[in-house]
Amino acid sequence: MDNPAHPSRRTWQHGGVTAATHSSLFPQVPETADAVLSGLDPEQREVATSLHGPVCVLAGAGTGKTRAITHRIAYGVRAGILQPASVLAVTFTNRAAGEMRGRLRQLGAGGVQARTFHSAALRQLQYFWPKAVGGELPRLLERKVQLVAESAARCRIRLDRNELRDVTGEIEWAKVTQTVPADYPAAVAKSHRDAPRDPAEIGQVYAMYEQLKRDRSAMDFEDVLLLTVGILQDRHDIADQVRRQYQHFVVDEYQDVSPLQQRLLELWLGDRDSLCVVGDASQTIYSFTGATPDHLLDFRTRHPDATVVKLVRDYRSTPQVVHLANGLLAQARGRAAEHRLELVSQRDAGPEPAYAEYADEPSEAEGTARRIRELIDAGVPAGEIAVLYRVNAQSEVYEQALADAGVPYQLRGAERFFERAEVREAGVALRGAARAGSNDSLLDDAEGLASQVRAVLSTKGWTTEPPAGSGSVRDRWESLAALVRLAEDFARVRPAASLADLVAELDERAAAQHAPTVQGVTLASLHSAKGLEWDAVFLVGLTEGMMPITYAKTDEQVEEERRLLYVGVTRARVHLCLSWALSRSPGGRASRRPSRFLSGLRPGSAAPGRRSAGAAGGVERGGGRRRRRGPVLCRVCGKTLTDAGEMKLMRCEDCPSDMDEGLYERLREWRSGQARELGQPAYCVFTDKTLMAIAEAVPGSEGELASISGVGGRKLDRFGADVLAICAGEELETVEDGD
Ligand code: ATP
Ligand code: MG
C-alpha cells in the first residue's frame, strides 16, 4: 500500500494552500457552477448535485466515479454550498490524491483537501500530538520487515524470506482489524485465516515487534491510524476541533477500505451524515490487508436514507476491452461477484485485445518493447502506454528491453513529486538563484529561463543524459529531468517569465501537489495501477504462478487475483495486449502455462474447468522473429546466465572484462552525439551494457554486431554502419551540436 505523505507544514488544516489559483499552464476553469456539471451524464449529475445526506455510488471500472465525485466537490464549492476548507476527499494512493487535487484545481476548487487516509491522519497526529500526548511524535518506520525479522530472531523463531513476508502481512492484518498480539491466535481461528506459521508463534513475534517499536520510539503506518483513532476516541475536545474543521467527506475506492480506516472515518464524521462514498466491489484488491467491500455493499443498510446511484456507461474503454472485462467478471465467484455490474462501452470500436505467447521472459520483454515501439511510431504518446505486472521484481527485464528499443520509461508514478528530497533541494537552489537574480547573464539568452534552470539543476546532479542503469541515482535524475521539462514548458507558455515566476509556479504546484506529467512508458504493478488509465496497456507475465500468484491458495485469494487482472484489463482505453512466457530463461524448459483466468477468453482456449488443448490457435506466438537461442553462457567462466543485465554483457558481472577502454569511450562519445541529434536520452541509442558488450566483442561484421543483445534490426539499420566503423578504428564525422 502507498506510503503516506509527510506533511511539510506544522498545521494540519489548510496550511497555506491558496484556493482556486489558476496558472496559464492549466486549461480554462469553468466559469460557473452549472458549467461544472456540463460534461456529466444524468446519473453522474445526480451524484454531483446530491450534496446533502449520505450518498453511495456503486459502479464498474471507467464509468466516471472519480470524475463524478470530483465534479460534485467542485460544483458544491462553486455553488457556494460547500466551504472548500470543510471538505475532506479521501483517495487510495498519494498519486490518486495528487491527481484529484489537480482536477479540483482545474475546476476552480483548488482549496479542497484531497489526501489518503494515512496522510490525513498523519497530519492530524502531528498537529495534536503535543496537546494529546506531549513530547516528540514517534519516528515513522518506512518498512516493517527488518524489525519483524529482528523480533523473530529475539523470539528464537526462524523465518525464511517468504515466511517473513507472510508474517509481516499477518501483523498488518492484525493491526488493521485492531487485534492485539494476545488475541491474534483466537482471531485467526474465528476468521478461518490460513496463518503462514503456528498462530501462537506469530502472536509472539507480533508482541515482540510492538515492544521493540515502542522501545525505539517508532511507529509504523498502521500506528498512524491507530494513534489517531485513539486520540479522537479519548479526547472529545480534539475530536470536536477536527469535526468543526471537516464537515463533508468523500471517499473514492471505498471497496478497499480497511476496518481501521472505516473506524477513523466514523470518528471524523461523528453523528453527521455528509458522506459520499464510491466504489466497485469487483475491484477489491486489498482484502489481503484486511480491507473489505462489505462497507460499500452494506452502505444502504447502515444509512437507510442514502441516495444510491449506479453508473454503467463505461467511458474509458472500447467495446472490445469492455467485452473482455465483462467476460472475466462472468467467471468470478464470491460476494463481490454477486454485485457485479455489466459494463456498456460508450466508445467507438477499437482493435481486439491481442494475446501473445513467448518462449521465455527476455523474449516476452523484447516482443513487448517492439510492440510499444510500433505504437509510438504510429502516434501513441509514450506517456499513454503502460506495462503492468504482478510483482515489482518483474520490472527489470522490461526496463532493459525498453531501453534497448530506445523507448523512454518511468518506473514510479507521479506521487509525492514535490516531497522527494532531490526536488526539495532543487527548489532551494532555484530559489537561491532567483534571489541572486537579475545579474545572471544567461537571462539574455533566447531560451533564458530554461537554460538558467538547467544550469542551476546541473549543480544538483542533472545532466543532459540519464545515468546508466536503474536505481536511486536514476530516480533522482528522472525527478530533476521532470523539473527541467516543467521549466521548458513554462518558459514556452510564458516567454517573458523570470526565474522568480517559475519558483512561484513551483510553490503553487507543490501546495496543490500537482506533479508535472512524466513522459515515457509507465512500468507499474497492477496494484499501483488502480484508478488510472492509458491508451495502451500491456499485461505481462500472465502465467500460472504469477497470475494467480503462487501464494494465492484459498478460493478467496484466487478470486482476488482475478479481480486484480480485471483491474489491469480495465486500465486500457484502446489497445490491450496480454502476454506470457513458457519458460523463464532462454533455453529453459517450457514448463509454464498461461493463466487459468484467460481460459475461455483467449482464442482457442477451452472454457474453464477443461484443460486447454495444446497450442492456442489465434494466439500470436511472439518471439518467432527472434533467433532461437540456447541458454546464454558466460564467455569467461561458462556459467549459465539468468540475470538480464549479465545476459546482455554475455558474461557474469564480476568475471574479468577484456574490454577495450578506448573503444568504449569512443562509442560513448558517438552515442552522446546521436542522442543529442535525436533529442532522446542516450540509453535510447544503446544502453551502457550493450556498448560494453560491443567494446568487448569488437564486431567486424553486421552479423557479429547483430548477435549482441540489445542490437535489434532497427538499431542495426540505423546505427550499424557507424558502430562498425568505430570498431574498425575509422574516424567519423562529428554530429553538429543541435543546442
Ligand atoms: P475506476 O473504477 O477505474 O476508478 P472510474 O469509475 O473512477 O474508474 P473515471 O476515472 O472517473 O472512472 O473515468 C474514466 C474515464 O472516462 C475518464 O477518462 C473520464 O474523464 C471519462 N469520463 C467519465 N465520465 C464521462 C462523461 N460523462 N463524458 C465523457 N467522459 C467521461
Ligand atoms: Mg476511479
Short mmCIF file of N, CA, C and O and ligand atoms in Angstrom, two decimals, residues 65-66 252-253 531, ligand 2:
data_model
loop_
_atom_site.label_atom_id
_atom_site.label_comp_id
_atom_site.label_asym_id
_atom_site.label_seq_id
_atom_site.Cartn_x
_atom_site.Cartn_y
_atom_site.Cartn_z
N LYS A 65 -16.71 7.33 -11.86
CA LYS A 65 -16.92 7.53 -10.41
C LYS A 65 -16.03 8.67 -9.90
O LYS A 65 -16.49 9.57 -9.22
N THR A 66 -14.75 8.56 -10.21
CA THR A 66 -13.82 9.57 -9.72
C THR A 66 -14.18 10.93 -10.31
O THR A 66 -14.17 11.95 -9.62
N ASP A 252 -13.13 7.83 -2.26
CA ASP A 252 -13.02 7.10 -3.52
C ASP A 252 -12.49 5.69 -3.21
O ASP A 252 -11.86 5.48 -2.18
N GLU A 253 -12.75 4.74 -4.10
CA GLU A 253 -12.24 3.36 -3.94
C GLU A 253 -12.65 2.78 -2.59
O GLU A 253 -11.85 2.14 -1.89
N GLY A 531 -7.31 2.80 -10.50
CA GLY A 531 -7.86 4.14 -10.72
C GLY A 531 -7.28 4.88 -11.92
O GLY A 531 -7.81 5.91 -12.31
MG MG B 2 -11.75 5.99 -10.10
#
